CSV table of C-alpha atoms and ligand atoms in Angstrom, one decimal:
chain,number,residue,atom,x,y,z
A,255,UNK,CA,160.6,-145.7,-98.1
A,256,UNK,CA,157.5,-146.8,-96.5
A,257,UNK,CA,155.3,-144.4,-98.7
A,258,UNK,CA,155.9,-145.8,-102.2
A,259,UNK,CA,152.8,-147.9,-102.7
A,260,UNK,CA,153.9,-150.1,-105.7
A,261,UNK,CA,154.2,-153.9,-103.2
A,262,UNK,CA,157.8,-153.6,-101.2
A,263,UNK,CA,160.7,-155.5,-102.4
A,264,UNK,CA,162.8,-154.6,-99.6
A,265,UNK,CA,162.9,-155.7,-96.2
A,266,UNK,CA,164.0,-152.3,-95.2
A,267,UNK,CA,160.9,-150.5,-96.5
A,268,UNK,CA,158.8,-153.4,-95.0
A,269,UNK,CA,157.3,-152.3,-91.9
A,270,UNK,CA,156.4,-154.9,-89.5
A,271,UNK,CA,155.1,-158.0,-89.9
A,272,UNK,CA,158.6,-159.8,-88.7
A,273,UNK,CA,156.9,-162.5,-87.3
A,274,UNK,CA,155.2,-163.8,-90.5
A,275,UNK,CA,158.3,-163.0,-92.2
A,276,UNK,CA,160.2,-165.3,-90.4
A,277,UNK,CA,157.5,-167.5,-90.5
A,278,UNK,CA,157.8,-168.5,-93.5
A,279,UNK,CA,161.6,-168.3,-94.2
A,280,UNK,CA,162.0,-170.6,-91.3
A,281,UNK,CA,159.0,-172.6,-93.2
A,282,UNK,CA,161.3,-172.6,-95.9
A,283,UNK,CA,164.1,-173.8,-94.3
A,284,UNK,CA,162.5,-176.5,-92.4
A,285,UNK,CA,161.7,-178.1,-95.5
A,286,UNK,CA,158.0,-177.1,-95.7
A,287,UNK,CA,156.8,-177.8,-99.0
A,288,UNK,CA,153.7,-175.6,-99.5
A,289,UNK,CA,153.3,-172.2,-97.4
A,290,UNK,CA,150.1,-170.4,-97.4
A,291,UNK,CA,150.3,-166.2,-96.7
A,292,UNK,CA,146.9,-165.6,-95.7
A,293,UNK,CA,145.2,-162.6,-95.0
A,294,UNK,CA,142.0,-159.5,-96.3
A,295,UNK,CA,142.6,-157.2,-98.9
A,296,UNK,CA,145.0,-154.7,-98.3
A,297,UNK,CA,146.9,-156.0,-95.4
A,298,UNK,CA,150.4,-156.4,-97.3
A,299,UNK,CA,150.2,-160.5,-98.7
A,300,UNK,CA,151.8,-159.3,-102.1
A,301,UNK,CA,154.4,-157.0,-100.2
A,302,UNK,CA,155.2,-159.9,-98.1
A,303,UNK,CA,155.9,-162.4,-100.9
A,304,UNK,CA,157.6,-160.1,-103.2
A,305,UNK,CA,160.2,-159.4,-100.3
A,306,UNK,CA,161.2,-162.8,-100.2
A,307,UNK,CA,161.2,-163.6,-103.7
A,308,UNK,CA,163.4,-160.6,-104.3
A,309,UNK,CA,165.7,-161.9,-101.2
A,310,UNK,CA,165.8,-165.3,-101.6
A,311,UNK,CA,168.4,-167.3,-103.1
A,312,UNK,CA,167.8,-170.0,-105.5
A,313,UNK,CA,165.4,-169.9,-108.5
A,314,UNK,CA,162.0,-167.8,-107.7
A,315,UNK,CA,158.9,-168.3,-109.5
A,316,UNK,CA,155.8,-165.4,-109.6
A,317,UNK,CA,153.2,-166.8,-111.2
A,318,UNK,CA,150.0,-164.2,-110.6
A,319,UNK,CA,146.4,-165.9,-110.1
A,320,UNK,CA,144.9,-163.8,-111.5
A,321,UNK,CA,146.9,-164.5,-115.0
A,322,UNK,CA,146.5,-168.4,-114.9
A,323,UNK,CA,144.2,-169.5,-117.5
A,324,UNK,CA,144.9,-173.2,-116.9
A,325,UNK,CA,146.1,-174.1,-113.6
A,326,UNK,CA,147.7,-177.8,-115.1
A,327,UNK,CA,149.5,-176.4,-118.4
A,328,UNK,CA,150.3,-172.2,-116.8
A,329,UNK,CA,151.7,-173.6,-113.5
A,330,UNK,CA,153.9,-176.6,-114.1
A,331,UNK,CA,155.0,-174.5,-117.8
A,332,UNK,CA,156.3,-171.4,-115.4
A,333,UNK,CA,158.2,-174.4,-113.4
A,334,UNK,CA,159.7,-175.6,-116.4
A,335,UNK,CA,160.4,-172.0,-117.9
A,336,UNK,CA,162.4,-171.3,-114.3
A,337,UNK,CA,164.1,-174.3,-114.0
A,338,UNK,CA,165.5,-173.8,-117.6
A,339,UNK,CA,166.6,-170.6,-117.4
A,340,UNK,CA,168.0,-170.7,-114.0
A,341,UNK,CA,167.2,-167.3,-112.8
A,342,UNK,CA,164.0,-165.6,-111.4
A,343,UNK,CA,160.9,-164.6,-113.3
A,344,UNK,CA,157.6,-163.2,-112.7
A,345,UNK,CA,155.0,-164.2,-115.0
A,346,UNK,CA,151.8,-161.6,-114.7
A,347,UNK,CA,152.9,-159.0,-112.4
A,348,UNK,CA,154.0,-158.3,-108.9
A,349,UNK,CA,150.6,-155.6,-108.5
A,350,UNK,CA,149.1,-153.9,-106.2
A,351,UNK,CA,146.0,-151.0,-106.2
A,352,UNK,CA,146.9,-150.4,-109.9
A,353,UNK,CA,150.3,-150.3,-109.7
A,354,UNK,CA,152.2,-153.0,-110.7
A,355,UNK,CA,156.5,-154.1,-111.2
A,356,UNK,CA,155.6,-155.8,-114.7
A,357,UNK,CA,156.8,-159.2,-115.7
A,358,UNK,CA,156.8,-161.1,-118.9
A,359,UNK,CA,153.2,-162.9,-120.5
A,360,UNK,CA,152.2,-166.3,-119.7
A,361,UNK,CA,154.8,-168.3,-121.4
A,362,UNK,CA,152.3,-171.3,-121.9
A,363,UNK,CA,150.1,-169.0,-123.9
A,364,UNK,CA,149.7,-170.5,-127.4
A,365,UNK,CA,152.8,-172.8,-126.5
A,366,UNK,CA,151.8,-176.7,-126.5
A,367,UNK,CA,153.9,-178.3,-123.3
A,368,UNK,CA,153.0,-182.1,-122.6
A,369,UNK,CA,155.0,-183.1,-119.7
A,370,UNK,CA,157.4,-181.2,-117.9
A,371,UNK,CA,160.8,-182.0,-118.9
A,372,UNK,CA,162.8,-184.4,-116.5
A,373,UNK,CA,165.7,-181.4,-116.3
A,374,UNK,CA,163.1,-180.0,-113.6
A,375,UNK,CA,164.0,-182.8,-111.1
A,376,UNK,CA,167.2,-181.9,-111.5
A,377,UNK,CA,167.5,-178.3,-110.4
A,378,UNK,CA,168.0,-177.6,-107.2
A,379,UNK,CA,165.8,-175.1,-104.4
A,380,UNK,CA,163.1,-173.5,-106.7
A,381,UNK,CA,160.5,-171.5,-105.0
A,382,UNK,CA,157.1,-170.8,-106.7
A,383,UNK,CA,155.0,-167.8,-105.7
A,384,UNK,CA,151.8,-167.7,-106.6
A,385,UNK,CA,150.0,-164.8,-105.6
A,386,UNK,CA,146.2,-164.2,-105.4
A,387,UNK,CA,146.2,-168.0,-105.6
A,388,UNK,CA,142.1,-168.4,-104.6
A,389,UNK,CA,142.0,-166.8,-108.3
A,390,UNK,CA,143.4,-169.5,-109.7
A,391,UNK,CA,140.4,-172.1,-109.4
A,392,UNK,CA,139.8,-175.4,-108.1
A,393,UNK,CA,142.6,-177.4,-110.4
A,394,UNK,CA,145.6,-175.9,-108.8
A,395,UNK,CA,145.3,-178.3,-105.8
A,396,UNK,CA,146.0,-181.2,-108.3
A,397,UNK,CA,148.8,-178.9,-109.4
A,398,UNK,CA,150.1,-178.6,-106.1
A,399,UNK,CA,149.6,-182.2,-104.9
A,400,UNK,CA,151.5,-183.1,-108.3
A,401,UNK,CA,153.7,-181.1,-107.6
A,402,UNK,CA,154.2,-181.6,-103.6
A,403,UNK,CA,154.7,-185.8,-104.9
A,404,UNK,CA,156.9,-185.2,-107.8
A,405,UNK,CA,158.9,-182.5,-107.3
A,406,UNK,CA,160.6,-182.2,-103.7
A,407,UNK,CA,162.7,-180.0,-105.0
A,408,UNK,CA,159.7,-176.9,-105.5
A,409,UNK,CA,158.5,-175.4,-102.5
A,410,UNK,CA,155.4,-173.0,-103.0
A,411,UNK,CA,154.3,-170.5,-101.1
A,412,UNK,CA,150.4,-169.0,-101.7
A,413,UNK,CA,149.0,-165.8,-101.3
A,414,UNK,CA,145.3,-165.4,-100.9
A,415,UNK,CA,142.3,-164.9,-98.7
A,416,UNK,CA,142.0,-167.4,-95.6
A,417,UNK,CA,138.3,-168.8,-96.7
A,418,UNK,CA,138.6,-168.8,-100.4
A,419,UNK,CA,141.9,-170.9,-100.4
A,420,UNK,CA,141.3,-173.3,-97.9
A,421,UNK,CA,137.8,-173.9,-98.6
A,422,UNK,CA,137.9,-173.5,-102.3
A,423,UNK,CA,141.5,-174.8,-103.3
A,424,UNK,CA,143.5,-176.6,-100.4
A,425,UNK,CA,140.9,-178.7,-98.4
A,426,UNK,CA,143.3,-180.1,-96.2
A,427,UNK,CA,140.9,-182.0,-94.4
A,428,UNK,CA,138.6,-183.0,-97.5
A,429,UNK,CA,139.3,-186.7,-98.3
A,430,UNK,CA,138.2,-185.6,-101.7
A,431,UNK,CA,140.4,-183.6,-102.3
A,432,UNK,CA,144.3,-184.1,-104.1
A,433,UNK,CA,145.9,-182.3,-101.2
A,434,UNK,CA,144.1,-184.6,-98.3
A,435,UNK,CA,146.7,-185.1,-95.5
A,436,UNK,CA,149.7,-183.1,-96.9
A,437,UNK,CA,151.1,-180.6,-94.5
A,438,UNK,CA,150.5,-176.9,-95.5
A,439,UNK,CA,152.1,-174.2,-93.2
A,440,UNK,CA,150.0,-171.3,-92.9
A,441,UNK,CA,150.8,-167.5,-92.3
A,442,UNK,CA,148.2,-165.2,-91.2
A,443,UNK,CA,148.7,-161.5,-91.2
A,444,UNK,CA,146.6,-159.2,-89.7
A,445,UNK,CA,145.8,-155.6,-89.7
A,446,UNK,CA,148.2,-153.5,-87.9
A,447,UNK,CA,146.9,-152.5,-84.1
A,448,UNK,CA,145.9,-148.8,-83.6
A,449,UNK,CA,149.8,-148.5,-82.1
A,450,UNK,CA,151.6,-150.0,-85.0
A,451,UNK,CA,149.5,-148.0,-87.5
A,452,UNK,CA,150.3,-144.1,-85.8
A,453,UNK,CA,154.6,-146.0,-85.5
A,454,UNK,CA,153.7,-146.9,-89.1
A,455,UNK,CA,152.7,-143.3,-90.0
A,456,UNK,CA,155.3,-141.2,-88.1
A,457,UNK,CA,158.5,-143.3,-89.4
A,458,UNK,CA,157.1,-142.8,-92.5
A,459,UNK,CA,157.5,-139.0,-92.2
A,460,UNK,CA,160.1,-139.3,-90.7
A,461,UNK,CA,162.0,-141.1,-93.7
A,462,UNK,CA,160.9,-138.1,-95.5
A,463,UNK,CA,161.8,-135.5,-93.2
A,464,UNK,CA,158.8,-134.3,-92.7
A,465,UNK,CA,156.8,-133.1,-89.7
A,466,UNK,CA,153.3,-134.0,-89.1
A,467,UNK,CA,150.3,-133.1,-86.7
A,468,UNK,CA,149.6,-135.6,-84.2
A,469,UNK,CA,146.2,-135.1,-84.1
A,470,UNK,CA,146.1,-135.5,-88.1
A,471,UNK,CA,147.8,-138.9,-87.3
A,472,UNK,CA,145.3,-139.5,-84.5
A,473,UNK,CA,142.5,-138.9,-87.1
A,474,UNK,CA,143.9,-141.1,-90.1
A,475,UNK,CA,144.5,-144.2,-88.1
A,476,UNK,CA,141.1,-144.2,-86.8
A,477,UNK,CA,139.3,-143.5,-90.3
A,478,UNK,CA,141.7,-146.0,-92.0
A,479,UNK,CA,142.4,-148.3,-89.1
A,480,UNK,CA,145.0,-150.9,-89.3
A,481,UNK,CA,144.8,-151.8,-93.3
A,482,UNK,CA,148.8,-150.8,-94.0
A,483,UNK,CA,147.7,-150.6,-98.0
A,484,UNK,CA,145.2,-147.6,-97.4
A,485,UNK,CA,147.9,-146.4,-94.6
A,486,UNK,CA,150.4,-146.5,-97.0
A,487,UNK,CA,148.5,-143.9,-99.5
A,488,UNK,CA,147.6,-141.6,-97.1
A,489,UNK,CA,151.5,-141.4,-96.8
A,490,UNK,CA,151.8,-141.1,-100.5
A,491,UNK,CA,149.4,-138.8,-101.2
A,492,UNK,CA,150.8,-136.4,-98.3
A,493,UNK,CA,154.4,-136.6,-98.1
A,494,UNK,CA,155.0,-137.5,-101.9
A,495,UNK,CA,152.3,-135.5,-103.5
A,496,UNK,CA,152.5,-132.7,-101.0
A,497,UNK,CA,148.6,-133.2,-100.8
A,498,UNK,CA,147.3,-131.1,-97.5
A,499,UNK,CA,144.1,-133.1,-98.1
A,500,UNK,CA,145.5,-136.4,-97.9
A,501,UNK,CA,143.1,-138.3,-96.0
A,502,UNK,CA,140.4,-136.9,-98.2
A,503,UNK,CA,142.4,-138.1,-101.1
A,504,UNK,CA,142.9,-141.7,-100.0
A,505,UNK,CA,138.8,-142.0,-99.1
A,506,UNK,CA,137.8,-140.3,-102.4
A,507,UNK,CA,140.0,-143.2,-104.1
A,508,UNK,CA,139.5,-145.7,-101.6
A,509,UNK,CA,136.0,-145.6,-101.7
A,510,UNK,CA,135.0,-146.1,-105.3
A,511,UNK,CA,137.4,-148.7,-105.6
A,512,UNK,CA,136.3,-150.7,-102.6
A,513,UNK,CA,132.4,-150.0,-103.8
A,514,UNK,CA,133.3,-150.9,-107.3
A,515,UNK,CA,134.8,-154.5,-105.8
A,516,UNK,CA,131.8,-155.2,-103.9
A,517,UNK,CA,129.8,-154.2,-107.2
A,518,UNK,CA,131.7,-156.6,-109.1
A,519,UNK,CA,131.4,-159.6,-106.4
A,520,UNK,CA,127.1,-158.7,-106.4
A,521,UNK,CA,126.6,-158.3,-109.8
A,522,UNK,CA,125.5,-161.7,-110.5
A,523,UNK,CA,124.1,-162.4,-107.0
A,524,UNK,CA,120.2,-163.0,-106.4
A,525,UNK,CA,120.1,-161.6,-103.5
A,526,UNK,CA,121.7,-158.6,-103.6
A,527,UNK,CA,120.1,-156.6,-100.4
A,528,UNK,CA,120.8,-159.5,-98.3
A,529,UNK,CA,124.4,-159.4,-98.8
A,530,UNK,CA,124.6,-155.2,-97.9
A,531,UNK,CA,122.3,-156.0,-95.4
A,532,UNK,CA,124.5,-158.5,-93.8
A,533,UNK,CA,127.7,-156.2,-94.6
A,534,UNK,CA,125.3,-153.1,-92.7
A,535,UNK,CA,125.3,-155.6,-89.7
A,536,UNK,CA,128.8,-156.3,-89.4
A,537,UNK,CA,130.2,-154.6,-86.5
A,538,UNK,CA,130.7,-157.6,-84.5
A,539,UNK,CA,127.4,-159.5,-84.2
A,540,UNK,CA,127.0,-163.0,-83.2
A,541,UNK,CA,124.9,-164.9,-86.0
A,542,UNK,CA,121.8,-165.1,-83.8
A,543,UNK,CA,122.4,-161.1,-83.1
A,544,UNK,CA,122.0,-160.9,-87.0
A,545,UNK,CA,119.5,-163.0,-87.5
A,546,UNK,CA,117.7,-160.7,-85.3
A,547,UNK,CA,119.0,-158.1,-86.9
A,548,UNK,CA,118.0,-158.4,-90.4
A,549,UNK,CA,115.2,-160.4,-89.9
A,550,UNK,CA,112.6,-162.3,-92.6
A,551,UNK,CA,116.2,-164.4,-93.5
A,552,UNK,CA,116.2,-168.1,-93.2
A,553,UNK,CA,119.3,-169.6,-91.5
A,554,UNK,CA,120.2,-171.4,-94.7
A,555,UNK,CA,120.3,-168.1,-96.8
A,556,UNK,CA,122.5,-166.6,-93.8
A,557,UNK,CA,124.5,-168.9,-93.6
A,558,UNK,CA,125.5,-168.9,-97.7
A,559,UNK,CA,125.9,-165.1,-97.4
A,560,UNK,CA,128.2,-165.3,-94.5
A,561,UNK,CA,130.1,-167.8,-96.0
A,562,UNK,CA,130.5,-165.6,-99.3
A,563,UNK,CA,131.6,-162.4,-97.9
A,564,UNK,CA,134.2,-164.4,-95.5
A,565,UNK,CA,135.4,-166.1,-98.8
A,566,UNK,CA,135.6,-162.9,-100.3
A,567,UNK,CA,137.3,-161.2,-97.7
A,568,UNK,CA,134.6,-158.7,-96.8
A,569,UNK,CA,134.0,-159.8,-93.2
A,570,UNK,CA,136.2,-161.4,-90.9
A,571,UNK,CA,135.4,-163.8,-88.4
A,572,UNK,CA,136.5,-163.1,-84.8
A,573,UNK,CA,135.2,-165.3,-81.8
A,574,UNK,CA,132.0,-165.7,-83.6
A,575,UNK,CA,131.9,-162.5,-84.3
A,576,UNK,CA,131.4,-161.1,-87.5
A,577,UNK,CA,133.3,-157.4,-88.5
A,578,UNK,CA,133.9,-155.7,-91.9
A,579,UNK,CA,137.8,-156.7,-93.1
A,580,UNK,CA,137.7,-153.2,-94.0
A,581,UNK,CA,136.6,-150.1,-92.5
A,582,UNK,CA,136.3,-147.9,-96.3
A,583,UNK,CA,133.7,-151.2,-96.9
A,584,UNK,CA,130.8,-149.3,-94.5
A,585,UNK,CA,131.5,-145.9,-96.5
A,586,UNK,CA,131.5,-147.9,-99.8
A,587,UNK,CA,128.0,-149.6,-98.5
A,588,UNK,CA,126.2,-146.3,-100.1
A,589,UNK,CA,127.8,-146.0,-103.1
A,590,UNK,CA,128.1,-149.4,-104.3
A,591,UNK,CA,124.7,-148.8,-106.6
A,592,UNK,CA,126.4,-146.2,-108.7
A,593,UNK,CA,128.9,-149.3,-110.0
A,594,UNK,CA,126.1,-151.7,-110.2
A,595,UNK,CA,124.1,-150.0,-113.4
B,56,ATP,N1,154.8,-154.2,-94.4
B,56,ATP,C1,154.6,-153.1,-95.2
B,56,ATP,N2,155.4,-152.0,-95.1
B,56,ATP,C2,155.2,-150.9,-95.9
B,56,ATP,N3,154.2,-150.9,-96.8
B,56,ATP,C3,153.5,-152.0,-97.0
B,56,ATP,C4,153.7,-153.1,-96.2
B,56,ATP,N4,152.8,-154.0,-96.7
B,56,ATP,C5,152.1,-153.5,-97.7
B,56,ATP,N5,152.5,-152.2,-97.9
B,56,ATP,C6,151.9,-151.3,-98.9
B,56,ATP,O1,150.5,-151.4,-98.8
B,56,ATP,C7,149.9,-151.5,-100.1
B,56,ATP,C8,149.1,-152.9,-100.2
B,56,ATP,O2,150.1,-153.9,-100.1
B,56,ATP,P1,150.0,-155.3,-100.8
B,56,ATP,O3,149.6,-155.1,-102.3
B,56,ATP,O4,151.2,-156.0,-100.5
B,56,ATP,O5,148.8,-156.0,-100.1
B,56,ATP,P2,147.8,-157.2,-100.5
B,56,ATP,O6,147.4,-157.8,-99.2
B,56,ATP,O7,148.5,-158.0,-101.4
B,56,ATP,O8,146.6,-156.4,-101.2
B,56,ATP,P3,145.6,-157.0,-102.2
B,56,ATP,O9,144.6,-157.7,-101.5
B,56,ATP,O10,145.0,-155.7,-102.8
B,56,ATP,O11,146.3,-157.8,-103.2
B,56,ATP,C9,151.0,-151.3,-101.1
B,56,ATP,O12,151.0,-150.0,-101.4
B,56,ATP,C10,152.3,-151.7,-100.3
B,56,ATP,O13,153.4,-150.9,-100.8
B,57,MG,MG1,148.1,-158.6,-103.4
C-alpha cells in the first residue's frame, strides 16, 4: 500500500523511482564500494534504502546517523556485530515523520571494542546502510576510507542531503580529506513531476478501492507538489483515516513540523532575518536577483546563508537558481517564530 507512511520495505508499495533503484543495485553489483542516496527532506532516501536492505541478500547493516555517537567505535562495532551474527540488523531505527520500524540500541554503547576482529575479513558481501549519514559528523569519512582500504568485502551505501554530505563528510575532491580520490557513486532523487504525483495519488486510491475527485487531486498536487512524503499523508489521512479534510490535515501537521525544523536549524544563528529573508526570496532567483532583492547584505554574508540552507536542505539549486526544497517551507516562513521562544 502506497498510503502507509512508516519508510516502505517493499518494492511493490514503492512507487517510482526505478531508476535510482536500479542505480544502485547495479552499483552494487558492479562492485562499487560506497553509494551515496542523495536527495531533500521528504523525497523517499529512507524508503529507498530500507527497500534494498530488506531485499537484498547477504548480511545488511542500518546504522541510523542520527544515533552515532562516535563515528570510529559506533560504525566499525555495528560491522563487527553484523559480521558475527551473520544476519541483518538495524541499529537506531528505520524512521520516518515520527514513525519509525524499531531496531536494537547502539551495541557499542558502554561496550569497549579496540580493533575489529579479523573474522570481519572473512565474511562475505555485507552491506552497511547508514541513513541520515550528514548527521553523523566529520569522522565518518576516516570511517569510510578505513573501511573502503581494509574491508573490500563492505559496501556502504549513504543517505543524506546532497550539500551536507559531500561538502561536510565525503570531499571527494578535497586532498585533505581521507576519502580524496576514492570513487563514490551517487544517486539523486528528486521530487516527483506534477504527472507522477496525481499517478501517485490515484493508484493509491485505487489500492484502496476508493474513488476520489479529480479536481481534489488537482488541488493536493499543486499545494504539496512533488514531495512523495507529504503525498503520501494526504493518502493516509484520507483513505486510511477516512478524513474528508485531508489536505487540511496534512498542512496543519506539515506545517508546524517543517517551522519547528527551521526553528531548530535558526536557533543558534546570528542572523536570523537574513536566513527567512533569503528563504522569502527563493522562488527561483539568480544570486544577483537576491542581492537585489534583500538588499543592505554583503556578498560574503549571502553567500554563507546560501550555502547553509542548501546544506540543510531548505533550498535547492537549479541552473543558478535558487527554490525552496519544499513548498510547506513558504507556509512555515510565518510561523516559525512561535517555535523560536
Ligand atoms: N517511492 C515511494 N513510494 C511510496 N511511498 C513512499 C516512497 N518514498 C517515500 N514514501 C513515503 O514518504 C514518506 C517519506 O519517506 P522517507 O522517510 O523514505 O523519506 P526521506 O527522504 O528519508 O525523508 P526524511 O528527510 O524525513 O528522512 C514516508 O511516509 C514513506 O512511506
Ligand atoms: Mg529519511
Amino acid at each position: 500500500m502506497y498510503f502507509d507512511i512508516a519508510p516502505k520495505m517493499n518494492k511493490k508499495d514503492f512507487f517510482n523511482y526505478n531508476r535510482e533503484y536500479l542505480g544502485v543495485i547495479e552499483g552494487l553489483k558492479r562492485g562499487e564500494r560506497i553509494i551515496a542516496v542523495l536527495g531533500v527532506r521528504r523525497v523517499g532516501k529512507t524508503s529507498l534504502m530500507s527497500v534494498l536492505f530488506h531485499e537484498k541478500k547477504g548480511i545488511n547493516i542500518w546504522l541510523d546517523g542520527r544515533m552515532i555517537e562516535n563515528p570510529k567505535k559506533d560504525v566499525l562495532t555495528a560491522l563487527q556485530e553484523g559480521a558475527k551474527r551473520k544476519e541483518n540488523i538495524i541499529i537506531g531505527s528505520i524512521s520516518t515523520l515520527n514513525v519509525s520500524i524499531p531496531g536494537i540500541p547502539l551495541p557499542s554503547i558502554g561496550v569497549e571494542i579496540k580493533k575489529p576482529e579479523p573474522s570481519l575479513k572473512d565474511v562475505k558481501n555485507i552491506t552497511l546502510f547508514i541513513d541520515e549519514a550528514q548527521r553523523t559528523g566529520k569522522e565518518l569519512g576516516d570511517v569510510l576510507s578505513y573501511i573502503y582500504d581494509r574491508y573490500p568485502n563492505v559496501q556502504v551505501i549513504l543517505s543524506g542531503s546532497e550539500i551536507g554530505l559531500f561538502e561536510d563528510i565525503l570531499r571527494e575532491n578535497d586532498p585533505t580529506s581521507s576519502l580524496y580520490g576514492r570513487h563514490i557513486l551517487k544517486i539523486r532523487m528528486r521530487r516527483l513531476s506534477p504527472e507522477l504525483s496525481k499517478m501517485f495519488l490515484e493508484e493509491g486510491f485505487r489500492q484502496l478501492n476508493i474513488r476520489i475527485d479529480e479536481v481534489e487531486i488537482t488541488e493536493v498536487v499543486s499545494e504539496l507538489d512533488g514531495l512523495i512524503g507529504w503525498l503520501t499523508y494526504y493518502g493516509y489521512e484520507k483513505a486510511v483515516r477516512g478524513n474528508p479534510r485531508a489536505l487540511e490535515a496534512t498542512l496543519n501537521f506539515a506545517i508546524p513540523l517543517v517551522a519547528h525544523e527551521l526553528a531548530k536549524f535558526l536557533y543558534n544563528k546570528r542572523n536570523r532575518q537574513l536566513y527567512i529573508s533569503v528563504l522569502r526570496s527563493a522562488k527561483g532567483l539568480t544570486w544577483e536577483e537576491m542581492m537585489e532583492e534583500i538588499g543592505n547584505v554583503s556578498e560574503g554574508n549571502l553567500g554563507r546563508v546560501l550555502r547553509q540552507l542548501l546544506n540543510y536542505g531548505f533550498l535547492l539549486k537549479e541552473e543558478n537558481r535558487y527554490f525552496l526544497a519544499d513548498p510547506i517551507l513558504r507556509k512555515a516562513l510565518g510561523r516559525v517564530n512561535e517555535f523560536l521562544r
